[in-house]
mmCIF file of C-alpha atoms in Angstrom:
data_model
loop_
_atom_site.group_PDB
_atom_site.id
_atom_site.type_symbol
_atom_site.label_atom_id
_atom_site.label_comp_id
_atom_site.label_asym_id
_atom_site.label_seq_id
_atom_site.Cartn_x
_atom_site.Cartn_y
_atom_site.Cartn_z
ATOM 1 C CA MET K 1 104.497 222.103 176.675
ATOM 2 C CA PHE K 2 104.011 221.994 180.472
ATOM 3 C CA ARG K 3 103.126 225.725 180.521
ATOM 4 C CA ARG K 4 100.402 225.117 178.011
ATOM 5 C CA TYR K 5 99.027 222.286 180.076
ATOM 6 C CA LEU K 6 99.254 224.318 183.209
ATOM 7 C CA SER K 7 97.489 227.312 181.482
ATOM 8 C CA ARG K 8 94.597 225.051 180.393
ATOM 9 C CA GLU K 9 94.335 223.554 183.850
ATOM 10 C CA ILE K 10 94.315 227.016 185.455
ATOM 11 C CA ASP K 11 91.586 228.219 183.072
ATOM 12 C CA GLN K 12 89.492 225.170 183.982
ATOM 13 C CA TRP K 13 89.995 225.766 187.668
ATOM 14 C CA THR K 14 89.003 229.450 187.208
ATOM 15 C CA ARG K 15 85.806 228.545 185.378
ATOM 16 C CA SER K 16 85.007 226.037 187.984
ATOM 17 C CA GLY K 17 85.393 228.492 190.783
ATOM 18 C CA LEU K 18 88.336 226.722 192.387
ATOM 19 C CA LEU K 19 90.548 229.838 191.784
ATOM 20 C CA PRO K 20 89.455 233.439 192.113
ATOM 21 C CA PRO K 21 89.747 235.657 189.032
ATOM 22 C CA GLY K 22 93.209 237.046 188.482
ATOM 23 C CA GLN K 23 94.836 234.294 190.647
ATOM 24 C CA GLY K 24 95.673 232.236 187.468
ATOM 25 C CA GLU K 25 97.753 235.029 185.952
ATOM 26 C CA ILE K 26 99.712 235.280 189.190
ATOM 27 C CA LEU K 27 100.412 231.587 189.177
ATOM 28 C CA LEU K 28 101.570 231.636 185.495
ATOM 29 C CA ALA K 29 103.789 234.683 186.266
ATOM 30 C CA ASP K 30 105.381 232.801 189.076
ATOM 31 C CA HIS K 31 105.963 229.790 186.899
ATOM 32 C CA ASP K 32 107.636 231.919 184.267
ATOM 33 C CA ARG K 33 109.872 233.554 186.808
ATOM 34 C CA ARG K 34 111.143 230.252 188.208
ATOM 35 C CA HIS K 35 111.242 228.272 184.882
ATOM 36 C CA THR K 36 112.979 230.150 182.087
ATOM 37 C CA GLY K 37 112.496 227.306 179.658
ATOM 38 C CA PHE K 38 114.070 227.373 176.151
ATOM 39 C CA SER K 39 116.292 230.242 175.360
ATOM 40 C CA LEU K 40 117.410 230.676 171.801
ATOM 41 C CA SER K 41 120.128 233.243 172.719
ATOM 42 C CA GLY K 42 121.585 230.825 175.259
ATOM 43 C CA VAL K 43 121.681 228.007 172.805
ATOM 44 C CA LEU K 44 123.265 230.059 170.136
ATOM 45 C CA ALA K 45 125.854 231.417 172.713
ATOM 46 C CA VAL K 46 126.780 227.843 173.661
ATOM 47 C CA LEU K 47 127.107 226.790 169.921
ATOM 48 C CA ALA K 48 129.273 229.847 169.301
ATOM 49 C CA ALA K 49 131.491 228.909 172.231
ATOM 50 C CA VAL K 50 131.943 225.399 170.842
ATOM 51 C CA LEU K 51 132.975 226.878 167.503
ATOM 52 C CA PHE K 52 135.344 229.391 169.118
ATOM 53 C CA GLY K 53 136.836 226.619 171.165
ATOM 54 C CA ALA K 54 137.308 224.386 168.154
ATOM 55 C CA ALA K 55 138.940 227.277 166.279
ATOM 56 C CA VAL K 56 141.419 228.006 169.129
ATOM 57 C CA ILE K 57 142.260 224.280 169.322
ATOM 58 C CA ALA K 58 142.801 224.042 165.559
ATOM 59 C CA LEU K 59 144.928 227.294 165.574
ATOM 60 C CA ILE K 60 147.174 226.219 168.392
ATOM 61 C CA ALA K 61 147.540 222.665 167.026
ATOM 62 C CA ALA K 62 148.463 223.961 163.587
ATOM 63 C CA ASN K 63 151.215 226.309 164.861
ATOM 64 C CA TRP K 64 152.311 224.199 167.829
ATOM 65 C CA GLU K 65 155.809 223.600 166.547
ATOM 66 C CA PHE K 66 156.368 227.259 165.832
ATOM 67 C CA ILE K 67 155.309 228.542 169.313
ATOM 68 C CA PRO K 68 157.899 228.429 172.146
ATOM 69 C CA ARG K 69 157.135 226.034 174.901
ATOM 70 C CA LEU K 70 156.522 228.624 177.611
ATOM 71 C CA MET K 71 154.366 230.551 175.288
ATOM 72 C CA ARG K 72 152.327 227.469 174.598
ATOM 73 C CA VAL K 73 151.510 226.860 178.289
ATOM 74 C CA VAL K 74 150.812 230.588 178.838
ATOM 75 C CA THR K 75 148.545 230.788 175.877
ATOM 76 C CA ILE K 76 146.445 227.904 177.135
ATOM 77 C CA PHE K 77 146.393 229.256 180.510
ATOM 78 C CA VAL K 78 145.273 232.661 179.344
ATOM 79 C CA PHE K 79 142.359 231.209 177.394
ATOM 80 C CA ILE K 80 141.275 229.271 180.479
ATOM 81 C CA ILE K 81 141.426 232.344 182.681
ATOM 82 C CA CYS K 82 139.633 234.510 180.142
ATOM 83 C CA GLY K 83 136.841 231.981 179.940
ATOM 84 C CA LEU K 84 136.424 231.747 183.724
ATOM 85 C CA SER K 85 136.461 235.522 184.048
ATOM 86 C CA VAL K 86 133.761 235.980 181.396
ATOM 87 C CA ALA K 87 131.638 233.363 183.072
ATOM 88 C CA SER K 88 132.034 235.002 186.461
ATOM 89 C CA LEU K 89 131.164 238.501 185.165
ATOM 90 C CA ALA K 90 128.146 237.031 183.258
ATOM 91 C CA LEU K 91 126.909 235.347 186.431
ATOM 92 C CA LYS K 92 127.142 238.651 188.383
ATOM 93 C CA ARG K 93 125.083 240.404 185.687
ATOM 94 C CA GLY K 94 122.514 237.634 185.661
ATOM 95 C CA SER K 95 123.384 236.340 182.159
ATOM 96 C CA GLY K 96 123.236 232.536 182.643
ATOM 97 C CA GLY K 97 123.364 231.761 178.928
ATOM 98 C CA LEU K 98 126.611 233.711 178.439
ATOM 99 C CA SER K 99 128.025 232.192 181.492
ATOM 100 C CA GLU K 100 127.379 228.622 180.299
ATOM 101 C CA ALA K 101 128.859 229.520 176.864
ATOM 102 C CA ALA K 102 132.025 230.822 178.433
ATOM 103 C CA LEU K 103 132.350 227.689 180.697
ATOM 104 C CA VAL K 104 131.900 225.485 177.566
ATOM 105 C CA PHE K 105 134.712 227.460 175.900
ATOM 106 C CA THR K 106 136.869 227.113 179.010
ATOM 107 C CA LEU K 107 136.357 223.331 179.206
ATOM 108 C CA LEU K 108 137.300 222.886 175.556
ATOM 109 C CA CYS K 109 140.496 224.883 176.034
ATOM 110 C CA TYR K 110 141.189 222.909 179.159
ATOM 111 C CA GLY K 111 140.811 219.485 177.365
ATOM 112 C CA ALA K 112 142.926 220.695 174.496
ATOM 113 C CA GLY K 113 145.575 221.966 176.930
ATOM 114 C CA ILE K 114 145.762 218.609 178.616
ATOM 115 C CA ALA K 115 146.290 216.821 175.350
ATOM 116 C CA LEU K 116 148.751 219.289 173.784
ATOM 117 C CA VAL K 117 150.923 219.737 176.922
ATOM 118 C CA GLY K 118 150.974 216.052 177.559
ATOM 119 C CA GLN K 119 152.237 215.551 174.015
ATOM 120 C CA MET K 120 154.732 218.409 174.425
ATOM 121 C CA TYR K 121 156.325 217.057 177.520
ATOM 122 C CA HIS K 122 155.892 213.379 176.615
ATOM 123 C CA LEU K 123 153.795 212.680 179.862
ATOM 124 C CA SER K 124 152.795 209.067 180.342
ATOM 125 C CA GLY K 125 149.166 208.265 180.182
ATOM 126 C CA ASP K 126 146.380 206.858 178.034
ATOM 127 C CA GLU K 127 142.904 207.791 176.978
ATOM 128 C CA ALA K 128 141.541 206.862 180.353
ATOM 129 C CA ALA K 129 143.908 209.172 182.210
ATOM 130 C CA PHE K 130 143.011 212.041 179.755
ATOM 131 C CA MET K 131 139.358 211.482 180.192
ATOM 132 C CA LEU K 132 139.646 211.386 184.008
ATOM 133 C CA THR K 133 141.632 214.602 184.192
ATOM 134 C CA TRP K 134 139.190 216.345 181.894
ATOM 135 C CA ALA K 135 136.124 215.059 183.843
ATOM 136 C CA VAL K 136 137.694 216.245 187.129
ATOM 137 C CA GLY K 137 138.169 219.740 185.629
ATOM 138 C CA ALA K 138 134.540 219.725 184.433
ATOM 139 C CA LEU K 139 133.352 218.741 187.925
ATOM 140 C CA VAL K 140 135.437 221.510 189.637
ATOM 141 C CA VAL K 141 133.976 224.134 187.143
ATOM 142 C CA SER K 142 130.373 222.760 187.621
ATOM 143 C CA LEU K 143 130.554 222.896 191.481
ATOM 144 C CA CYS K 144 132.138 226.328 191.495
ATOM 145 C CA PHE K 145 129.799 227.962 189.028
ATOM 146 C CA SER K 146 126.687 225.662 189.537
ATOM 147 C CA SER K 147 126.861 225.071 185.714
ATOM 148 C CA ALA K 148 124.515 222.656 184.174
ATOM 149 C CA MET K 149 126.557 222.343 180.889
ATOM 150 C CA ALA K 150 129.673 221.598 182.914
ATOM 151 C CA ALA K 151 127.777 218.920 184.887
ATOM 152 C CA VAL K 152 126.488 217.289 181.659
ATOM 153 C CA SER K 153 130.105 217.424 180.209
ATOM 154 C CA ALA K 154 131.388 215.766 183.406
ATOM 155 C CA GLY K 155 128.878 212.997 182.994
ATOM 156 C CA LEU K 156 129.750 212.340 179.459
ATOM 157 C CA LEU K 157 133.504 212.435 180.264
ATOM 158 C CA GLY K 158 132.815 209.940 183.053
ATOM 159 C CA PHE K 159 131.310 207.583 180.459
ATOM 160 C CA GLY K 160 134.414 208.202 178.332
ATOM 161 C CA TYR K 161 136.680 207.300 181.225
ATOM 162 C CA MET K 162 134.725 204.090 181.994
ATOM 163 C CA PHE K 163 134.732 202.908 178.385
ATOM 164 C CA ALA K 164 138.435 203.636 177.997
ATOM 165 C CA GLU K 165 139.191 201.845 181.236
ATOM 166 C CA ALA K 166 136.848 198.851 180.748
ATOM 167 C CA SER K 167 137.643 195.758 178.726
ATOM 168 C CA PHE K 168 134.285 195.748 176.811
ATOM 169 C CA PHE K 169 135.912 195.423 173.393
ATOM 170 C CA ASP K 170 138.724 193.010 174.063
ATOM 171 C CA SER K 171 139.369 189.533 175.518
ATOM 172 C CA ARG K 172 141.106 190.756 178.783
ATOM 173 C CA SER K 173 139.380 189.788 182.042
ATOM 174 C CA ASP K 174 141.413 191.877 184.438
ATOM 175 C CA VAL K 175 139.704 193.235 187.594
ATOM 176 C CA HIS K 176 140.050 196.995 187.552
ATOM 177 C CA LEU K 177 139.493 197.671 191.276
ATOM 178 C CA THR K 178 140.942 201.266 190.980
ATOM 179 C CA GLY K 179 138.743 201.870 187.939
ATOM 180 C CA TYR K 180 135.647 200.684 189.719
ATOM 181 C CA LEU K 181 136.258 203.008 192.605
ATOM 182 C CA ILE K 182 136.960 206.042 190.352
ATOM 183 C CA VAL K 183 133.856 205.497 188.253
ATOM 184 C CA LEU K 184 131.733 205.175 191.415
ATOM 185 C CA ALA K 185 133.217 208.395 192.735
ATOM 186 C CA LEU K 186 132.600 210.070 189.355
ATOM 187 C CA ALA K 187 128.993 209.006 189.397
ATOM 188 C CA PHE K 188 128.417 210.419 192.820
ATOM 189 C CA ALA K 189 130.280 213.608 191.968
ATOM 190 C CA VAL K 190 128.171 214.130 188.801
ATOM 191 C CA GLY K 191 125.038 213.496 190.781
ATOM 192 C CA LEU K 192 126.103 216.175 193.263
ATOM 193 C CA SER K 193 126.869 218.542 190.418
ATOM 194 C CA ALA K 194 123.495 217.847 188.987
ATOM 195 C CA TRP K 195 121.782 218.623 192.337
ATOM 196 C CA ARG K 196 123.778 221.790 192.655
ATOM 197 C CA SER K 197 123.113 223.000 189.140
ATOM 198 C CA ARG K 198 119.511 221.574 189.027
ATOM 199 C CA SER K 199 120.269 219.758 185.810
ATOM 200 C CA ALA K 200 117.946 216.840 185.162
ATOM 201 C CA ILE K 201 120.134 215.706 182.235
ATOM 202 C CA ALA K 202 123.137 215.463 184.403
ATOM 203 C CA GLY K 203 121.233 213.636 186.954
ATOM 204 C CA HIS K 204 120.067 211.026 184.466
ATOM 205 C CA LEU K 205 123.734 210.724 183.282
ATOM 206 C CA ALA K 206 124.783 210.125 186.934
ATOM 207 C CA ALA K 207 122.166 207.326 187.264
ATOM 208 C CA LEU K 208 123.054 205.736 183.942
ATOM 209 C CA LEU K 209 126.786 205.889 184.831
ATOM 210 C CA LEU K 210 125.986 204.117 188.100
ATOM 211 C CA ILE K 211 123.968 201.379 186.312
ATOM 212 C CA CYS K 212 126.732 200.941 183.767
ATOM 213 C CA TRP K 213 129.295 200.757 186.550
ATOM 214 C CA ALA K 214 127.412 197.897 188.198
ATOM 215 C CA MET K 215 127.070 195.977 184.854
ATOM 216 C CA TRP K 216 130.786 196.550 184.232
ATOM 217 C CA ILE K 217 131.722 194.969 187.479
ATOM 218 C CA ILE K 218 129.282 192.030 187.009
ATOM 219 C CA LYS K 219 130.713 191.470 183.446
ATOM 220 C CA GLU K 220 134.313 191.409 184.553
ATOM 221 C CA THR K 221 133.926 189.521 187.778
ATOM 222 C CA THR K 222 131.243 186.856 187.015
ATOM 223 C CA ASP K 223 130.172 184.648 184.197
ATOM 224 C CA LEU K 224 126.492 185.713 184.358
ATOM 225 C CA GLU K 225 124.582 186.841 181.270
ATOM 226 C CA PRO K 226 123.954 190.548 181.651
ATOM 227 C CA GLY K 227 120.228 190.197 181.434
ATOM 228 C CA TYR K 228 119.829 188.336 184.765
ATOM 229 C CA PRO K 229 121.539 190.892 187.056
ATOM 230 C CA LEU K 230 119.987 193.757 185.150
ATOM 231 C CA ALA K 231 116.502 192.242 185.725
ATOM 232 C CA VAL K 232 117.231 191.637 189.457
ATOM 233 C CA MET K 233 118.555 195.121 189.985
ATOM 234 C CA GLY K 234 115.542 196.534 188.051
ATOM 235 C CA ALA K 235 113.106 194.678 190.225
ATOM 236 C CA VAL K 236 114.776 195.912 193.403
ATOM 237 C CA VAL K 237 115.044 199.500 192.198
ATOM 238 C CA PHE K 238 111.396 199.489 191.097
ATOM 239 C CA GLY K 239 110.273 198.037 194.420
ATOM 240 C CA ILE K 240 112.261 200.695 196.272
ATOM 241 C CA GLY K 241 110.760 203.541 194.026
ATOM 242 C CA SER K 242 107.241 202.230 194.242
ATOM 243 C CA PHE K 243 106.760 200.756 197.787
ATOM 244 C CA ALA K 244 109.613 202.122 199.997
ATOM 245 C CA PRO K 245 109.133 205.901 199.892
ATOM 246 C CA GLY K 246 106.770 205.675 202.813
ATOM 247 C CA LEU K 247 109.660 204.207 204.893
ATOM 248 C CA LEU K 248 112.233 206.593 203.466
ATOM 249 C CA GLY K 249 110.251 209.783 204.037
ATOM 250 C CA SER K 250 110.950 212.559 201.456
ATOM 251 C CA ALA K 251 114.215 211.110 200.182
ATOM 252 C CA ILE K 252 112.478 209.277 197.293
ATOM 253 C CA SER K 253 109.268 210.306 195.686
ATOM 254 C CA ARG K 254 106.745 207.510 195.095
ATOM 255 C CA HIS K 255 106.508 206.327 191.604
ATOM 256 C CA GLY K 256 109.145 208.864 190.561
ATOM 257 C CA ALA K 257 112.428 208.630 188.703
ATOM 258 C CA VAL K 258 113.595 205.734 190.769
ATOM 259 C CA SER K 259 110.553 203.750 189.686
ATOM 260 C CA SER K 260 111.280 204.710 186.058
ATOM 261 C CA TYR K 261 114.795 203.398 186.076
ATOM 262 C CA GLY K 262 113.618 200.241 187.820
ATOM 263 C CA ALA K 263 110.965 199.530 185.226
ATOM 264 C CA VAL K 264 113.316 200.188 182.345
ATOM 265 C CA MET K 265 116.117 197.943 183.860
ATOM 266 C CA LEU K 266 113.681 195.185 184.684
ATOM 267 C CA LEU K 267 112.008 194.900 181.266
ATOM 268 C CA SER K 268 115.298 195.488 179.483
ATOM 269 C CA GLY K 269 116.880 192.737 181.496
ATOM 270 C CA LEU K 270 114.006 190.311 180.715
ATOM 271 C CA GLY K 271 114.307 191.196 177.091
ATOM 272 C CA LEU K 272 118.148 190.474 177.127
ATOM 273 C CA ILE K 273 117.414 187.144 178.818
ATOM 274 C CA GLN K 274 114.879 186.303 176.042
ATOM 275 C CA VAL K 275 117.119 187.111 173.123
ATOM 276 C CA THR K 276 120.212 185.381 174.549
ATOM 277 C CA LEU K 277 118.566 182.027 175.142
ATOM 278 C CA VAL K 278 120.137 179.260 173.067
ATOM 279 C CA ASN K 279 117.750 176.792 171.596
ATOM 280 C CA PRO K 280 115.154 177.228 174.315
ATOM 281 C CA GLY K 281 112.253 175.454 172.623
ATOM 282 C CA LEU K 282 108.857 176.921 171.794
ATOM 283 C CA ALA K 283 107.324 176.105 175.122
ATOM 284 C CA LEU K 284 109.957 177.877 177.134
ATOM 285 C CA GLU K 285 109.871 180.888 174.727
ATOM 286 C CA MET K 286 106.046 181.212 175.114
ATOM 287 C CA ALA K 287 106.381 180.814 178.867
ATOM 288 C CA LEU K 288 108.984 183.551 179.135
ATOM 289 C CA ALA K 289 106.962 185.776 176.713
ATOM 290 C CA ALA K 290 103.802 185.321 178.903
ATOM 291 C CA PHE K 291 105.865 186.222 181.988
ATOM 292 C CA ILE K 292 107.280 189.402 180.307
ATOM 293 C CA LEU K 293 103.851 190.394 179.218
ATOM 294 C CA LEU K 294 102.532 189.826 182.807
ATOM 295 C CA ILE K 295 105.476 191.913 184.200
ATOM 296 C CA SER K 296 104.607 194.696 181.759
ATOM 297 C CA VAL K 297 101.040 194.722 182.909
ATOM 298 C CA ALA K 298 102.146 194.695 186.575
ATOM 299 C CA VAL K 299 104.552 197.544 186.166
ATOM 300 C CA LEU K 300 101.812 199.484 184.381
ATOM 301 C CA ALA K 301 99.318 198.758 187.110
ATOM 302 C CA VAL K 302 101.655 199.705 190.000
ATOM 303 C CA ALA K 303 103.271 202.903 188.688
ATOM 304 C CA GLY K 304 101.798 203.641 185.292
ATOM 305 C CA GLY K 305 99.021 205.886 186.569
ATOM 306 C CA GLU K 306 101.550 208.354 188.146
ATOM 307 C CA ASN K 307 104.549 208.011 185.992
ATOM 308 C CA ARG K 308 104.324 208.717 182.253
ATOM 309 C CA LEU K 309 107.765 207.244 181.383
ATOM 310 C CA VAL K 310 106.870 203.939 183.054
ATOM 311 C CA ARG K 311 103.524 203.930 181.212
ATOM 312 C CA ARG K 312 105.134 204.558 177.875
ATOM 313 C CA PHE K 313 107.972 202.032 178.326
ATOM 314 C CA ALA K 314 105.458 199.413 179.581
ATOM 315 C CA TYR K 315 103.367 199.997 176.426
ATOM 316 C CA PHE K 316 106.589 199.780 174.334
ATOM 317 C CA ALA K 317 107.638 196.497 175.969
ATOM 318 C CA PHE K 318 104.248 194.960 175.592
ATOM 319 C CA ALA K 319 104.167 195.828 171.881
ATOM 320 C CA CYS K 320 107.627 194.471 171.344
ATOM 321 C CA GLU K 321 106.837 191.300 173.198
ATOM 322 C CA THR K 322 103.663 190.766 171.123
ATOM 323 C CA ILE K 323 105.638 191.287 167.860
ATOM 324 C CA TYR K 324 108.286 188.800 169.164
ATOM 325 C CA VAL K 325 105.665 186.164 169.904
ATOM 326 C CA VAL K 326 104.085 186.530 166.519
ATOM 327 C CA SER K 327 107.446 186.333 164.733
ATOM 328 C CA GLU K 328 108.428 183.181 166.712
ATOM 329 C CA THR K 329 105.135 181.433 166.107
ATOM 330 C CA LEU K 330 104.692 182.634 162.493
ATOM 331 C CA GLY K 331 105.125 179.086 161.254
ATOM 332 C CA SER K 332 102.085 177.982 163.282
ATOM 333 C CA LEU K 333 99.307 180.523 162.817
ATOM 334 C CA LEU K 334 97.195 178.380 165.043
ATOM 335 C CA GLY K 335 99.642 178.758 167.834
ATOM 336 C CA SER K 336 99.904 182.526 167.379
ATOM 337 C CA SER K 337 96.117 182.813 167.320
ATOM 338 C CA GLY K 338 95.817 180.629 170.449
ATOM 339 C CA PHE K 339 98.420 182.501 172.431
ATOM 340 C CA LEU K 340 97.058 186.004 171.424
ATOM 341 C CA PHE K 341 93.579 184.873 172.155
ATOM 342 C CA LEU K 342 94.363 183.564 175.640
ATOM 343 C CA GLY K 343 96.366 186.775 176.270
ATOM 344 C CA GLY K 344 93.520 188.855 175.196
ATOM 345 C CA ILE K 345 91.123 186.972 177.575
ATOM 346 C CA ALA K 346 93.516 187.439 180.492
ATOM 347 C CA LEU K 347 93.963 191.206 179.876
ATOM 348 C CA ALA K 348 90.186 191.602 179.494
ATOM 349 C CA VAL K 349 89.645 189.947 182.806
ATOM 350 C CA ILE K 350 92.357 192.108 184.501
ATOM 351 C CA ALA K 351 90.956 195.262 182.832
ATOM 352 C CA PHE K 352 87.466 194.428 184.140
ATOM 353 C CA ALA K 353 88.708 193.792 187.627
ATOM 354 C CA VAL K 354 90.704 197.047 187.704
ATOM 355 C CA MET K 355 87.703 198.962 186.379
ATOM 356 C CA LYS K 356 85.590 197.638 189.241
ATOM 357 C CA ILE K 357 88.233 198.514 191.785
ATOM 358 C CA GLU K 358 88.686 202.054 190.401
ATOM 359 C CA LYS K 359 84.965 202.557 190.447
ATOM 360 C CA ARG K 360 84.747 201.432 194.147
ATOM 361 C CA PHE K 361 87.525 203.787 195.048
ATOM 362 C CA LYS K 362 85.760 206.707 193.287
ATOM 363 C CA ASN K 363 82.510 205.928 195.108
ATOM 364 C CA ARG K 364 84.315 205.995 198.451
ATOM 365 C CA GLU K 365 85.834 209.311 197.683
ATOM 366 C CA VAL K 366 82.385 210.802 196.804
ATOM 367 C CA LEU K 367 80.713 209.525 200.004
ATOM 368 C CA PRO K 368 81.134 211.887 203.016
#
């Protein structure tokens, strides 16, 4: 999709005389060299590795009692060594897809080995310890081979460890200080693996793991409703991503991923606050709805022009809030009509003011 957009822009620049003839093909060739994009063979290789790994796990588990103990450990070790060897040879030959597939197979065998050997020797531990050991193995593989798939696997296993360690689904209120530190370390390690492997998905998993880590601590150590701290953190993160890059240099890009996460957290937190209110009354509901609509417009005005994710989520939040208002005031059509009418007038005034400001900026750019 991005290549098609880039190709259209290059054609337009060439027709406008901004690029000399032939320069566009050179730019597209450089883009294709640095961005391989979707590879069907790589995807099929990874899927085949998943099936092979599942087959090996099922075969070993089915005949586990008939295999001598030493042979069991040796078999798992051999599978892991073979997977790492194939991945190393594939990297040397420039076959990234085959290398990723071999590493996926290796991680599956490693996870199966942890479970089966732990069962064989009756090692103490629970799901959290299993997930943590598996995640550490995935991180080591990712850092050694710069593997995007291993980095993503480590991020998912980090979530598995956190949910296994946390008390989300029971009535316990213990403070898991060790668990907090481990999840924090996992989040930063996954972020490092994402940077080394250039995996955007792993980077998003690291950021989400960090957000969930903060919410986990707040839930277990305070009596606050989750919407309030989420909205506050979102406002801070959005402010850093939108206004602080000038102070931080090139560490954070203005209106980039940090702004996106801040906008999503801010609007999601406000939505949670709204749905968790107990008998707030129509006046408070309408005031909060108007505030959320105003925040959506403000987020859109600040970062929507340069960030597509912020723009889309602000549109989504605005639409959801409008539907919520209509549903809450459905018994009073006059109230719904009045609220929407006043909201429409306010947005029309804002749109007119923004239009004048944009036109003035454009006129200044045209003047020498």
